[in-house]
């Protein structure tokens, strides 16, 4: 964990979905944010948040706005990412119903709308490494059906993987931005601070 005072800017993908809540949470931690809607804005950021929403729509918009391939390259080159819900689906290498993958930088298989219609939305509390009792809000959420060996499982709920980390990529099934608990965003900010120099170099 870095205690550096490096000034960092975090981009929040803002083509669709719940991006404002991430911005508010990051701003409450004193971090500058940019809403990302154009490929040229990607040059200004040290990390990116991929919010929840509708992954099919977000994937289409990323393609239409010519951001899919530059963003994929930046993530492959080390740009830190915090991906929640639909964002996790965008990152995943494989979607279990055979839909084409989007950024495909996170070596997991994800199952969309994995909790069915009746249990589409629910809240629970579970532990993550170093973060105990985190309140988790699930909204028509995916879970991670399988992971490659190099992926670290950070948390499970009811036997399903709902949080992973692979190098500088964090993927979550739930919405930490819809709670008052800033610990995951704080962890991400520390991760970005630790790698900020190499990303802007
Ligand atoms: N069900 C959405 C999807 O498949 C994800 C829901 C969310 O982001 N809360 O893209």
CSV table of C-alpha atoms and ligand atoms in Angstrom, one decimal:
chain,number,residue,atom,x,y,z
A,1,UNK,CA,0.0,0.0,0.0
A,2,UNK,CA,1.4,3.4,-1.0
A,3,UNK,CA,1.2,6.4,1.2
A,4,UNK,CA,2.3,8.6,-1.6
A,5,UNK,CA,0.6,12.0,-2.1
A,6,UNK,CA,0.8,11.6,-5.9
A,7,UNK,CA,-2.0,13.5,-7.5
A,8,UNK,CA,-4.0,11.0,-9.5
A,9,UNK,CA,-7.0,11.2,-11.9
A,10,UNK,CA,-9.4,8.3,-12.1
A,11,UNK,CA,-11.6,8.0,-15.2
A,12,UNK,CA,-15.1,6.7,-14.7
A,13,UNK,CA,-16.6,5.2,-17.9
A,14,UNK,CA,-19.7,7.3,-18.4
A,15,UNK,CA,-21.4,5.9,-21.5
A,16,UNK,CA,-24.3,4.3,-19.6
A,17,UNK,CA,-25.2,3.1,-16.1
A,18,UNK,CA,-24.3,4.0,-12.5
A,19,UNK,CA,-21.2,6.1,-13.0
A,20,UNK,CA,-22.2,9.2,-10.8
A,21,UNK,CA,-22.2,7.2,-7.6
A,22,UNK,CA,-18.6,6.0,-8.3
A,23,UNK,CA,-17.5,9.6,-8.9
A,24,UNK,CA,-19.1,10.8,-5.7
A,25,UNK,CA,-17.4,8.1,-3.7
A,26,UNK,CA,-14.0,8.8,-5.3
A,27,UNK,CA,-14.4,12.6,-4.8
A,28,UNK,CA,-15.2,12.0,-1.1
A,29,UNK,CA,-11.8,10.4,-1.0
A,30,UNK,CA,-10.2,13.5,-2.4
A,31,UNK,CA,-9.6,12.0,-5.9
A,32,UNK,CA,-10.1,13.9,-9.2
A,33,UNK,CA,-12.4,12.1,-11.6
A,34,UNK,CA,-13.1,12.5,-15.3
A,35,UNK,CA,-16.2,11.1,-17.0
A,36,UNK,CA,-14.9,9.1,-19.9
A,37,UNK,CA,-16.9,9.3,-23.2
A,38,UNK,CA,-14.2,9.7,-25.8
A,39,UNK,CA,-11.0,7.8,-26.6
A,40,UNK,CA,-8.8,10.9,-26.3
A,41,UNK,CA,-9.8,11.3,-22.6
A,42,UNK,CA,-8.1,8.0,-21.9
A,43,UNK,CA,-4.7,9.7,-22.1
A,44,UNK,CA,-5.5,11.7,-19.0
A,45,UNK,CA,-6.2,9.0,-16.5
A,46,UNK,CA,-4.2,6.8,-14.0
A,47,UNK,CA,-6.9,4.3,-13.4
A,48,UNK,CA,-10.5,3.6,-14.6
A,49,UNK,CA,-13.8,2.5,-13.0
A,50,UNK,CA,-16.2,0.4,-15.2
A,51,UNK,CA,-19.6,0.9,-13.6
A,52,UNK,CA,-22.7,-1.2,-13.4
A,53,UNK,CA,-25.5,-0.9,-15.9
A,54,UNK,CA,-26.2,-3.0,-19.0
A,55,UNK,CA,-23.1,-4.7,-20.3
A,56,UNK,CA,-24.5,-5.3,-23.9
A,57,UNK,CA,-25.3,-1.6,-24.3
A,58,UNK,CA,-22.0,-0.5,-22.7
A,59,UNK,CA,-20.1,-2.9,-25.0
A,60,UNK,CA,-21.9,-1.6,-28.1
A,61,UNK,CA,-21.2,2.0,-27.1
A,62,UNK,CA,-17.5,1.3,-26.4
A,63,UNK,CA,-17.3,-0.1,-30.0
A,64,UNK,CA,-19.2,2.8,-31.5
A,65,UNK,CA,-17.1,5.4,-29.7
A,66,UNK,CA,-13.9,3.7,-30.8
A,67,UNK,CA,-12.8,3.1,-27.2
A,68,UNK,CA,-12.9,-0.7,-27.0
A,69,UNK,CA,-9.5,-1.4,-28.5
A,70,UNK,CA,-7.5,1.5,-27.0
A,71,UNK,CA,-9.0,0.8,-23.5
A,72,UNK,CA,-8.2,-2.9,-23.9
A,73,UNK,CA,-4.6,-2.1,-24.8
A,74,UNK,CA,-4.2,0.3,-21.8
A,75,UNK,CA,-5.5,-2.4,-19.5
A,76,UNK,CA,-3.2,-5.0,-21.0
A,77,UNK,CA,-0.4,-2.5,-20.4
A,78,UNK,CA,-1.2,-2.0,-16.7
A,79,UNK,CA,-4.0,0.6,-16.3
A,80,UNK,CA,-5.6,-0.2,-13.0
A,81,UNK,CA,-9.3,-1.1,-13.3
A,82,UNK,CA,-12.2,-1.4,-10.8
A,83,UNK,CA,-15.1,-3.1,-12.5
A,84,UNK,CA,-18.5,-3.5,-10.9
A,85,UNK,CA,-21.3,-5.7,-12.1
A,86,UNK,CA,-21.8,-4.9,-15.8
A,87,UNK,CA,-18.2,-3.6,-15.7
A,88,UNK,CA,-17.1,-7.0,-14.6
A,89,UNK,CA,-18.9,-8.5,-17.6
A,90,UNK,CA,-17.1,-6.1,-19.9
A,91,UNK,CA,-13.7,-7.2,-18.5
A,92,UNK,CA,-14.3,-10.9,-18.6
A,93,UNK,CA,-12.6,-13.1,-21.2
A,94,UNK,CA,-15.6,-15.2,-21.5
A,95,UNK,CA,-19.4,-14.9,-21.0
A,96,UNK,CA,-20.9,-18.2,-20.3
A,97,UNK,CA,-23.9,-18.0,-22.6
A,98,UNK,CA,-21.6,-17.7,-25.6
A,99,UNK,CA,-22.1,-13.9,-26.2
A,100,UNK,CA,-19.0,-12.3,-27.6
A,101,UNK,CA,-16.6,-10.9,-25.0
A,102,UNK,CA,-15.9,-7.2,-24.8
A,103,UNK,CA,-12.6,-6.0,-23.3
A,104,UNK,CA,-11.7,-9.6,-22.4
A,105,UNK,CA,-8.6,-8.8,-20.2
A,106,UNK,CA,-9.7,-10.6,-17.1
A,107,UNK,CA,-9.2,-14.4,-17.3
A,108,UNK,CA,-12.6,-15.5,-15.9
A,109,UNK,CA,-15.9,-16.8,-17.2
A,110,UNK,CA,-18.8,-14.8,-16.0
A,111,UNK,CA,-22.5,-15.7,-15.8
A,112,UNK,CA,-24.8,-12.8,-16.5
A,113,UNK,CA,-28.1,-12.3,-14.5
A,114,UNK,CA,-26.9,-15.3,-12.5
A,115,UNK,CA,-29.4,-15.0,-9.7
A,116,UNK,CA,-32.5,-15.4,-11.8
A,117,UNK,CA,-35.5,-13.0,-11.9
A,118,UNK,CA,-36.9,-13.5,-8.4
A,119,UNK,CA,-33.6,-13.1,-6.6
A,120,UNK,CA,-32.5,-10.4,-9.1
A,121,UNK,CA,-31.7,-7.9,-6.4
A,122,UNK,CA,-30.5,-8.5,-2.9
A,123,UNK,CA,-28.2,-7.2,-0.2
A,124,UNK,CA,-25.9,-9.2,2.1
A,125,UNK,CA,-22.7,-8.7,4.1
A,126,UNK,CA,-19.6,-10.7,3.5
A,127,UNK,CA,-15.8,-10.6,4.0
A,128,UNK,CA,-13.0,-9.7,1.6
A,129,UNK,CA,-9.3,-10.0,2.4
A,130,UNK,CA,-8.4,-7.2,4.8
A,131,UNK,CA,-12.0,-5.9,4.6
A,132,UNK,CA,-14.4,-7.6,7.0
A,133,UNK,CA,-18.2,-7.2,6.9
A,134,UNK,CA,-18.6,-5.4,3.6
A,135,UNK,CA,-22.2,-4.5,2.7
A,136,UNK,CA,-22.9,-6.0,-0.8
A,137,UNK,CA,-25.7,-4.8,-3.1
A,138,UNK,CA,-26.5,-7.2,-5.9
A,139,UNK,CA,-28.7,-5.9,-8.8
A,140,UNK,CA,-29.4,-8.4,-11.6
A,141,UNK,CA,-25.8,-9.4,-10.9
A,142,UNK,CA,-23.4,-11.7,-12.6
A,143,UNK,CA,-21.2,-14.2,-10.7
A,144,UNK,CA,-17.9,-15.6,-11.7
A,145,UNK,CA,-18.4,-19.1,-12.8
A,146,UNK,CA,-14.8,-20.0,-13.2
A,147,UNK,CA,-11.4,-18.4,-12.9
A,148,UNK,CA,-8.0,-19.2,-14.3
A,149,UNK,CA,-5.3,-20.2,-11.8
A,150,UNK,CA,-3.6,-16.8,-11.9
A,151,UNK,CA,-6.8,-15.0,-10.7
A,152,UNK,CA,-7.1,-14.4,-7.0
A,153,UNK,CA,-10.5,-15.0,-5.5
A,154,UNK,CA,-11.3,-12.2,-3.1
A,155,UNK,CA,-14.8,-13.3,-2.0
A,156,UNK,CA,-17.7,-15.7,-2.3
A,157,UNK,CA,-21.4,-15.5,-1.4
A,158,UNK,CA,-23.4,-18.7,-1.2
A,159,UNK,CA,-20.6,-20.6,-2.8
A,160,UNK,CA,-20.2,-18.3,-5.8
A,161,UNK,CA,-17.2,-16.2,-6.6
A,162,UNK,CA,-18.3,-12.5,-6.5
A,163,UNK,CA,-14.9,-10.7,-6.2
A,164,UNK,CA,-11.6,-11.3,-7.9
A,165,UNK,CA,-8.3,-9.6,-8.5
A,166,UNK,CA,-5.9,-10.3,-11.4
A,167,UNK,CA,-2.8,-8.1,-11.3
A,168,UNK,CA,-4.2,-4.6,-11.5
A,169,UNK,CA,-7.8,-5.6,-12.3
A,170,UNK,CA,-10.5,-5.9,-9.7
A,171,UNK,CA,-13.8,-7.4,-10.7
A,172,UNK,CA,-16.9,-7.3,-8.4
A,173,UNK,CA,-20.4,-8.7,-8.9
A,174,UNK,CA,-21.9,-6.2,-6.5
A,175,UNK,CA,-22.1,-2.4,-6.2
A,176,UNK,CA,-19.8,-0.9,-3.5
A,177,UNK,CA,-20.7,2.6,-4.8
A,178,UNK,CA,-24.3,2.2,-3.6
A,179,UNK,CA,-23.2,1.9,0.1
A,180,UNK,CA,-21.5,4.3,2.5
A,181,UNK,CA,-18.6,2.0,2.8
A,182,UNK,CA,-15.6,3.4,1.0
A,183,UNK,CA,-13.0,0.7,1.8
A,184,UNK,CA,-13.0,-0.9,-1.7
A,185,UNK,CA,-12.6,2.4,-3.4
A,186,UNK,CA,-9.9,3.4,-1.0
A,187,UNK,CA,-8.1,0.2,-1.8
A,188,UNK,CA,-8.4,0.9,-5.5
A,189,UNK,CA,-7.1,4.5,-5.0
A,190,UNK,CA,-4.1,3.1,-3.2
A,191,UNK,CA,-3.5,0.6,-6.0
A,192,UNK,CA,-3.6,3.4,-8.5
A,193,UNK,CA,-1.3,5.6,-6.4
A,194,UNK,CA,1.2,2.7,-6.3
A,195,UNK,CA,1.2,2.3,-10.1
A,196,UNK,CA,0.4,5.8,-11.2
A,197,UNK,CA,4.0,6.6,-12.2
A,198,UNK,CA,4.4,3.6,-14.5
A,199,UNK,CA,1.1,4.3,-16.2
A,200,UNK,CA,1.8,7.9,-17.0
A,201,UNK,CA,5.4,7.3,-17.9
B,1,LIG,N1,-27.6,-7.5,-15.6
B,1,LIG,C1,-26.6,-6.5,-16.1
B,1,LIG,C2,-25.8,-7.1,-17.3
B,1,LIG,O1,-25.9,-8.2,-17.6
B,1,LIG,C3,-25.7,-6.1,-15.0
B,1,LIG,C4,-26.4,-5.5,-13.9
B,1,LIG,C5,-25.7,-4.4,-13.2
B,1,LIG,O2,-24.7,-3.9,-13.6
B,1,LIG,N2,-26.2,-4.1,-12.0
B,1,LIG,O3,-25.2,-6.3,-18.0
